[in-house]
Coordinates of C-alpha atoms and ligand atoms in Angstrom, one line a residue:
M1 CA -99.7 163.2 0.8
S2 CA -102.3 164.5 -1.6
I3 CA -104.7 167.3 -0.5
D4 CA -107.6 164.9 -0.8
N5 CA -105.8 162.4 1.5
I6 CA -104.9 165.1 4.0
M7 CA -108.5 166.3 4.1
K8 CA -109.8 162.8 4.7
R9 CA -107.3 162.2 7.5
L10 CA -108.1 165.6 9.0
T11 CA -111.8 165.0 9.2
E12 CA -111.2 161.7 10.8
I13 CA -108.8 163.0 13.4
L14 CA -110.7 166.1 14.3
G15 CA -114.2 164.7 13.9
I16 CA -115.3 167.7 11.8
T17 CA -117.4 167.3 8.6
R18 CA -115.5 167.6 5.4
D19 CA -117.4 170.6 3.9
V20 CA -116.7 172.7 7.0
L21 CA -113.0 172.0 6.7
E22 CA -112.9 172.3 2.9
K23 CA -114.1 175.9 2.9
K24 CA -111.2 176.8 5.3
V25 CA -108.3 175.4 3.4
G26 CA -105.7 178.0 2.5
R27 CA -106.8 180.5 5.0
T28 CA -107.8 179.0 8.3
I29 CA -106.2 175.7 7.7
R30 CA -102.7 175.6 6.6
I31 CA -100.8 172.5 5.5
M32 CA -97.1 172.4 6.3
S33 CA -94.3 170.0 6.6
Y34 CA -91.0 169.7 8.6
R35 CA -88.4 167.0 8.2
G36 CA -91.0 164.5 6.8
I37 CA -93.6 165.4 9.4
D38 CA -96.8 166.6 7.6
Y39 CA -98.9 168.8 9.8
V40 CA -101.9 171.0 9.7
V41 CA -102.2 174.4 11.5
L42 CA -105.5 175.8 12.6
R43 CA -105.1 179.6 12.3
E44 CA -108.5 180.3 13.8
D45 CA -110.9 178.6 16.1
V46 CA -112.6 175.8 14.0
G47 CA -115.2 173.3 15.1
G48 CA -114.5 173.6 18.8
Y49 CA -110.7 173.6 18.3
R50 CA -108.7 176.6 19.5
E51 CA -106.6 178.8 17.3
G52 CA -103.0 177.5 17.3
T53 CA -104.1 173.8 17.4
I54 CA -101.8 171.6 15.3
V55 CA -102.5 168.2 13.9
L56 CA -99.6 165.8 13.2
L57 CA -101.0 163.8 10.3
N58 CA -98.7 160.8 10.5
D59 CA -99.1 160.3 14.3
E60 CA -102.7 161.3 14.2
K61 CA -102.0 163.6 17.1
I62 CA -103.9 166.8 18.0
I63 CA -101.9 169.4 19.9
H64 CA -104.4 171.9 21.2
G65 CA -103.7 175.6 21.2
Y66 CA -102.6 177.2 24.4
P67 CA -105.5 179.2 25.8
G68 CA -105.5 183.0 26.0
I69 CA -105.0 184.5 29.4
R70 CA -107.4 187.3 30.5
R71 CA -105.7 190.5 31.5
L72 CA -106.5 192.3 34.7
A73 CA -106.7 196.1 34.6
L74 CA -107.0 196.1 38.4
L75 CA -105.4 193.7 40.9
E76 CA -108.7 194.2 42.9
G77 CA -110.2 191.9 40.3
V78 CA -108.3 188.9 41.7
P79 CA -110.8 188.0 44.5
L80 CA -113.6 188.2 42.0
H81 CA -112.3 185.5 39.7
M82 CA -110.2 183.1 41.8
V83 CA -111.4 180.4 44.1
D84 CA -109.3 180.5 47.3
E85 CA -105.7 179.8 47.1
I86 CA -103.7 181.3 44.2
I87 CA -100.2 180.6 42.8
V88 CA -98.4 183.7 41.7
E89 CA -95.9 183.1 38.9
E90 CA -93.6 185.4 37.1
K91 CA -94.8 186.2 33.6
M92 CA -91.7 185.9 31.5
N93 CA -91.4 188.0 28.4
G94 CA -90.6 185.7 25.5
Y95 CA -92.7 183.6 23.2
N96 CA -95.0 180.7 23.9
V97 CA -93.7 177.3 22.9
R98 CA -95.4 173.9 23.2
V99 CA -93.0 171.0 23.2
V100 CA -94.2 167.5 22.1
L101 CA -92.6 164.3 21.0
A102 CA -93.4 162.9 17.5
G103 CA -91.8 159.5 17.2
N104 CA -88.4 160.2 18.7
K105 CA -88.3 163.8 17.6
V106 CA -88.7 166.7 20.0
L107 CA -90.8 169.4 18.3
A108 CA -91.2 173.1 19.4
I109 CA -94.5 174.6 18.4
T110 CA -95.2 178.3 18.4
R111 CA -98.4 179.9 19.7
G112 CA -99.8 180.0 16.2
G113 CA -99.3 176.3 15.7
Y114 CA -96.2 176.1 13.6
I115 CA -93.3 173.8 14.2
C116 CA -90.5 176.4 14.4
P117 CA -87.3 174.8 13.0
Y118 CA -85.1 177.3 14.8
T119 CA -86.7 176.9 18.2
T120 CA -86.9 173.2 17.7
A121 CA -83.1 173.0 16.9
R122 CA -82.1 175.2 19.9
I123 CA -84.4 173.3 22.4
E124 CA -83.2 169.9 21.0
K125 CA -79.6 170.9 21.6
M126 CA -80.3 172.1 25.2
Y127 CA -82.8 169.7 26.5
G128 CA -83.4 167.1 23.8
D129 CA -82.6 164.0 25.8
R130 CA -84.4 165.1 29.0
L131 CA -87.5 166.1 27.0
R132 CA -87.5 162.8 25.2
E133 CA -87.4 160.9 28.5
A134 CA -90.0 163.1 30.1
L135 CA -92.4 163.0 27.2
S136 CA -92.0 159.2 26.8
E137 CA -92.9 158.7 30.4
Y138 CA -95.8 161.2 30.3
E139 CA -97.1 160.3 26.9
D140 CA -100.3 162.2 27.0
V141 CA -98.7 165.5 28.0
V142 CA -97.8 168.6 26.1
L143 CA -95.4 171.0 27.8
A144 CA -96.1 174.7 27.5
G145 CA -93.3 177.2 28.3
E146 CA -91.7 180.5 27.4
V147 CA -88.6 180.8 25.3
I148 CA -86.7 183.8 26.5
G149 CA -83.5 185.7 25.7
T150 CA -82.0 187.6 22.9
E151 CA -81.3 184.9 20.3
N152 CA -84.6 184.3 18.7
P153 CA -86.6 185.7 15.8
Y154 CA -89.7 186.7 17.9
V155 CA -89.3 188.4 21.2
V156 CA -86.0 189.8 22.2
Y157 CA -85.7 190.6 25.9
E158 CA -82.7 190.3 28.0
Y159 CA -82.8 187.9 31.0
P160 CA -79.6 187.3 32.9
E161 CA -80.7 183.8 33.6
A162 CA -81.2 183.0 29.9
R163 CA -77.9 183.8 28.3
G164 CA -79.1 184.1 24.8
F165 CA -81.7 181.3 24.7
D166 CA -83.5 179.2 27.3
Y167 CA -86.9 177.5 27.8
F168 CA -89.0 177.8 31.0
V169 CA -91.9 175.5 31.4
F170 CA -95.1 177.2 32.8
D171 CA -97.8 174.7 32.2
V172 CA -98.6 171.1 31.2
M173 CA -101.6 170.4 29.0
K174 CA -103.6 167.2 28.7
N175 CA -106.3 166.9 26.0
G176 CA -106.3 170.6 25.5
A177 CA -106.8 171.5 29.2
L178 CA -104.3 172.9 31.6
A179 CA -103.3 170.2 34.2
P180 CA -102.8 170.9 37.9
L181 CA -99.5 172.7 38.6
S182 CA -98.3 169.8 40.7
L183 CA -98.0 167.7 37.6
R184 CA -95.9 170.4 35.9
D185 CA -93.6 170.5 39.0
E186 CA -93.3 166.8 39.1
I187 CA -92.1 166.6 35.5
V188 CA -89.9 169.6 35.7
D189 CA -88.2 168.4 38.9
K190 CA -87.8 164.8 37.7
Y191 CA -86.2 165.7 34.4
G192 CA -84.1 168.7 35.3
L193 CA -86.1 171.2 33.2
K194 CA -86.6 174.8 34.1
R195 CA -89.8 176.3 35.4
V196 CA -90.9 179.9 35.5
P197 CA -90.3 181.5 38.9
V198 CA -93.1 180.7 41.3
L199 CA -93.2 183.8 43.5
A200 CA -95.8 183.0 46.1
R201 CA -98.7 180.9 47.2
L202 CA -101.3 183.2 48.6
N203 CA -105.0 183.5 49.5
K204 CA -106.8 185.4 46.8
N205 CA -107.6 188.2 49.3
E206 CA -104.0 189.0 50.0
L207 CA -103.9 192.0 47.7
E208 CA -101.2 193.9 49.7
K209 CA -98.8 191.0 49.2
L210 CA -99.7 190.8 45.5
R211 CA -98.9 194.5 45.1
E212 CA -95.5 194.0 46.8
I213 CA -94.7 191.3 44.3
V214 CA -95.6 193.4 41.4
D215 CA -93.6 196.4 42.8
D216 CA -90.6 194.2 43.2
L217 CA -90.8 193.0 39.6
D218 CA -91.3 196.6 38.5
R219 CA -88.1 197.6 40.2
R220 CA -86.3 194.7 38.6
G221 CA -87.5 195.5 35.1
R222 CA -89.5 192.3 34.8
E223 CA -92.8 191.8 32.9
G224 CA -95.4 190.9 35.4
I225 CA -97.3 188.0 36.9
V226 CA -99.7 185.2 36.0
I227 CA -102.1 184.3 38.7
K228 CA -103.2 180.7 38.7
D229 CA -105.5 178.4 40.6
P230 CA -103.2 175.5 41.7
M231 CA -105.6 173.0 40.0
H232 CA -106.6 175.3 37.1
R233 CA -110.2 175.1 38.3
V234 CA -110.7 178.7 37.0
P235 CA -108.7 180.3 34.1
P236 CA -105.5 182.2 35.0
L237 CA -105.2 186.0 35.0
K238 CA -102.3 188.2 33.9
Y239 CA -101.1 191.6 35.1
T240 CA -98.0 193.5 34.0
T241 CA -95.7 196.1 35.5
I242 CA -95.6 199.8 34.8
Y243 CA -92.0 199.2 33.8
I244 CA -92.9 196.8 30.9
N245 CA -95.9 198.8 29.8
I246 CA -93.6 201.8 29.2
K247 CA -90.8 199.7 27.9
D248 CA -93.1 198.1 25.3
I249 CA -94.1 201.5 24.1
E250 CA -90.5 202.5 23.8
E251 CA -89.7 199.4 21.8
G252 CA -92.9 199.7 19.7
M253 CA -92.3 203.4 18.9
K254 CA -89.1 202.6 17.0
Y255 CA -91.8 201.6 14.5
P256 CA -94.7 204.0 14.9
F257 CA -96.7 202.6 12.0
D258 CA -96.1 199.0 13.1
E259 CA -96.2 198.0 16.8
G260 CA -96.3 201.7 17.9
R261 CA -99.8 202.1 16.6
S262 CA -101.2 199.1 18.2
Y263 CA -99.3 199.3 21.5
L264 CA -100.1 202.8 22.5
F265 CA -103.7 202.8 23.5
S266 CA -103.7 199.5 25.3
R267 CA -100.7 200.4 27.3
I268 CA -101.9 203.8 28.2
I269 CA -105.2 202.3 29.5
R270 CA -103.1 199.9 31.6
L271 CA -101.2 202.9 33.1
V272 CA -104.4 204.8 33.7
C273 CA -105.8 201.9 35.8
Q274 CA -102.5 201.5 37.6
A275 CA -102.4 205.2 38.5
Y276 CA -105.9 204.9 39.8
E277 CA -105.4 201.7 41.8
Y278 CA -102.0 202.7 43.2
G279 CA -103.4 206.1 44.1
L280 CA -100.4 207.8 42.5
S281 CA -99.7 211.3 43.7
D282 CA -99.5 214.2 41.2
E283 CA -95.7 214.1 41.6
E284 CA -95.5 210.4 40.9
L285 CA -97.8 210.8 38.0
D286 CA -95.6 213.5 36.6
H287 CA -92.6 211.3 36.8
I288 CA -94.4 208.5 34.9
A289 CA -95.7 211.0 32.4
L290 CA -92.2 212.1 31.6
R291 CA -91.1 208.5 31.1
L292 CA -94.1 207.8 29.0
G293 CA -93.6 210.9 26.9
R294 CA -90.0 210.0 26.3
A295 CA -90.9 206.5 25.4
V296 CA -93.4 207.7 22.8
L297 CA -91.2 210.4 21.2
R298 CA -87.6 209.5 21.4
P299 CA -87.5 206.2 19.6
A300 CA -89.9 207.5 16.9
V301 CA -87.8 210.6 16.2
E302 CA -84.6 208.6 16.3
S303 CA -86.0 206.3 13.6
L304 CA -87.1 209.2 11.4
K305 CA -83.6 210.7 11.6
K306 CA -82.2 207.3 10.7
R307 CA -84.4 207.1 7.7
S308 CA -83.5 210.6 6.6
M309 CA -79.9 209.5 6.6
G310 CA -80.9 206.7 4.2
R311 CA -80.9 203.9 6.6
L312 CA -83.3 201.0 6.7
I313 CA -86.0 200.9 9.4
A314 CA -85.9 197.2 10.1
A315 CA -86.0 195.0 13.1
T316 CA -82.9 192.7 13.4
Y317 CA -82.6 189.4 15.3
K318 CA -79.6 187.5 16.3
L319 CA -79.9 183.7 15.6
V320 CA -77.5 180.9 16.4
F321 CA -78.2 177.7 14.4
P322 CA -76.7 174.5 15.9
S323 CA -76.0 173.2 12.4
E324 CA -76.1 174.1 8.7
E325 CA -79.0 171.8 8.3
D326 CA -81.0 173.7 10.9
L327 CA -80.4 176.9 9.1
R328 CA -81.5 175.4 5.8
D329 CA -84.7 174.1 7.4
Y330 CA -85.4 177.5 8.9
L331 CA -84.9 179.3 5.6
E332 CA -87.3 176.8 4.0
F333 CA -89.8 177.5 6.7
L334 CA -89.7 181.2 6.1
E335 CA -90.1 180.7 2.4
E336 CA -93.1 178.4 3.0
L337 CA -94.7 181.1 5.2
G338 CA -93.9 183.7 2.6
V339 CA -92.4 186.2 5.2
D340 CA -90.3 188.9 3.8
V341 CA -87.0 188.8 5.6
V342 CA -83.3 189.0 4.8
V343 CA -81.0 186.5 6.5
K344 CA -77.3 187.3 6.6
I345 CA -74.8 184.7 7.7
I346 CA -72.3 186.2 10.2
G347 CA -70.0 183.3 10.7
T348 CA -69.5 179.8 12.2
S349 CA -68.2 179.1 15.6
R350 CA -68.3 176.3 18.2
E351 CA -71.9 177.1 19.0
G352 CA -73.0 176.8 15.4
V353 CA -73.9 179.2 12.6
K354 CA -74.5 182.8 13.6
A355 CA -76.9 184.7 11.5
E356 CA -78.8 188.0 11.5
L357 CA -82.4 188.2 10.4
M358 CA -83.8 191.5 9.2
K359 CA -87.5 192.3 8.9
L360 CA -88.3 195.6 7.1
K361 CA -91.0 197.5 8.9
D362 CA -94.0 199.3 7.3
T363 CA -92.6 202.4 9.1
H364 CA -89.8 202.4 6.6
G365 CA -92.2 203.0 3.8
Y366 CA -94.3 205.5 5.7
Y367 CA -91.2 207.5 6.8
S368 CA -89.8 207.4 3.2
K369 CA -93.1 208.9 1.9
I370 CA -93.1 211.6 4.6
L371 CA -89.6 212.6 3.8
E372 CA -90.1 212.5 0.0
T373 CA -93.4 214.4 -0.2
G374 CA -93.7 216.3 3.1
Y375 CA -97.3 215.1 3.3
S376 CA -98.6 213.4 6.4
P377 CA -100.0 210.0 5.9
L378 CA -102.6 210.7 8.7
D379 CA -104.8 213.7 9.1
Ligands
ATP401 P1 -103.0 185.8 25.4 O1 -103.7 185.3 24.1 O2 -102.8 184.7 26.3 O3 -103.5 187.0 26.0 P2 -100.7 187.2 24.3 O4 -100.1 186.8 23.0 O5 -101.4 188.5 24.3 O6 -101.5 186.0 24.9 P3 -99.2 187.7 26.7 O7 -99.9 189.0 26.9 O8 -97.7 187.7 26.7 O9 -99.6 187.1 25.3 O10 -99.8 186.8 27.8 C1 -99.9 185.4 27.7 C2 -98.7 184.6 27.5 O11 -97.7 184.8 28.6 C3 -98.8 183.1 27.5 O12 -99.3 182.7 26.2 C4 -97.3 182.7 27.7 O13 -96.6 182.6 26.5 C5 -96.7 183.8 28.5 N1 -96.3 183.5 29.8 C6 -95.2 183.9 30.4 N2 -95.0 183.4 31.7 C7 -96.1 182.7 31.9 C8 -96.6 181.9 33.0 N3 -95.9 181.9 34.2 N4 -97.8 181.2 32.9 C9 -98.5 181.3 31.8 N5 -98.1 182.0 30.7 C10 -96.9 182.7 30.7
MG402 MG1 -95.8 187.5 26.1

């Protein structure tokens, strides 16, 4: 399809004037293709469409972006924003994937609006038939869920229930809006899909119960909760555990000039509010302070030592491609996006092709400079 043709189709499908769209091509609007499916990604909010919205040009289908979820600093905020009854769900720590059907193909779409060939291949292999059936019956529905586990190129976090890779549905979307949770449950149950753990159905004023749930997740090393109105009459809220806030810092500080930098302040503020709301004693605070201090320093020092020994400061991801073709498609996708990574094939087994993906971090460069010059890159 020519650019001109694509723009014409896009204005028709989205109902946005051509000059508004034209200015955005290349930056906000990105044209991509996957296995003969031409699609457009909205990388920012445009003309009333949310960031992460994707348009399948052949099917003339708009798949709206998944809405952002407001974070609570204090659980005390719950009664202020919810209506009456609330559903408390586990917030799983993975990456957001919308699943749709295009023709007969199951597509896995990332939060940003890209059809991820890797995620698509893994989900197809695990749930392809069930998803095809479900989405043929519920034609106007988009599934939204979290991919969790250790075998992906985005968020690596171990879940005993995921064994490498799995997909847990948390919402169903219709015309860009979140549908009542009863519809999600109906579809998940009918087609044998998995759903994020639903932890409780409470009244919005039951803060003590809410706290117990969060404490339990904290002890179990889980991320947190999402609080939803059963009908999504008001937007959901998210709240995370002390455990994950510190854990994120520990992971992020392997790369102080990358995630480390951006994680620190937000997570510290989360901890400050938690300490206040939980009424932590000086002794409890000291205990957290030690964990926090370790999380800040240890991984960062470890990485600097590693660099001084000539090693690369890079994040590595384990991937398992169901087929050679899936691997090829994924490599092509990376090239199209222009991301700078190295993919190493480890070997082939019954499960497919095992590979390792390496992303060099900015910290590698910063640390190299520090070690070469002795200068600090910051004042
Ligand atoms: P946001 O823009 O929504 O704030 P973010 O990229 O900062 O997103 P998170 O802080 O992880 O992400 O919080 C929102 C995300 O949590 C959702 O987009 C979704 O991927 C994930 N999630 C996990 N479990 C659930 C759940 N039960 N309900 C809704 N979202 C969930
Ligand atoms: Mg997340």
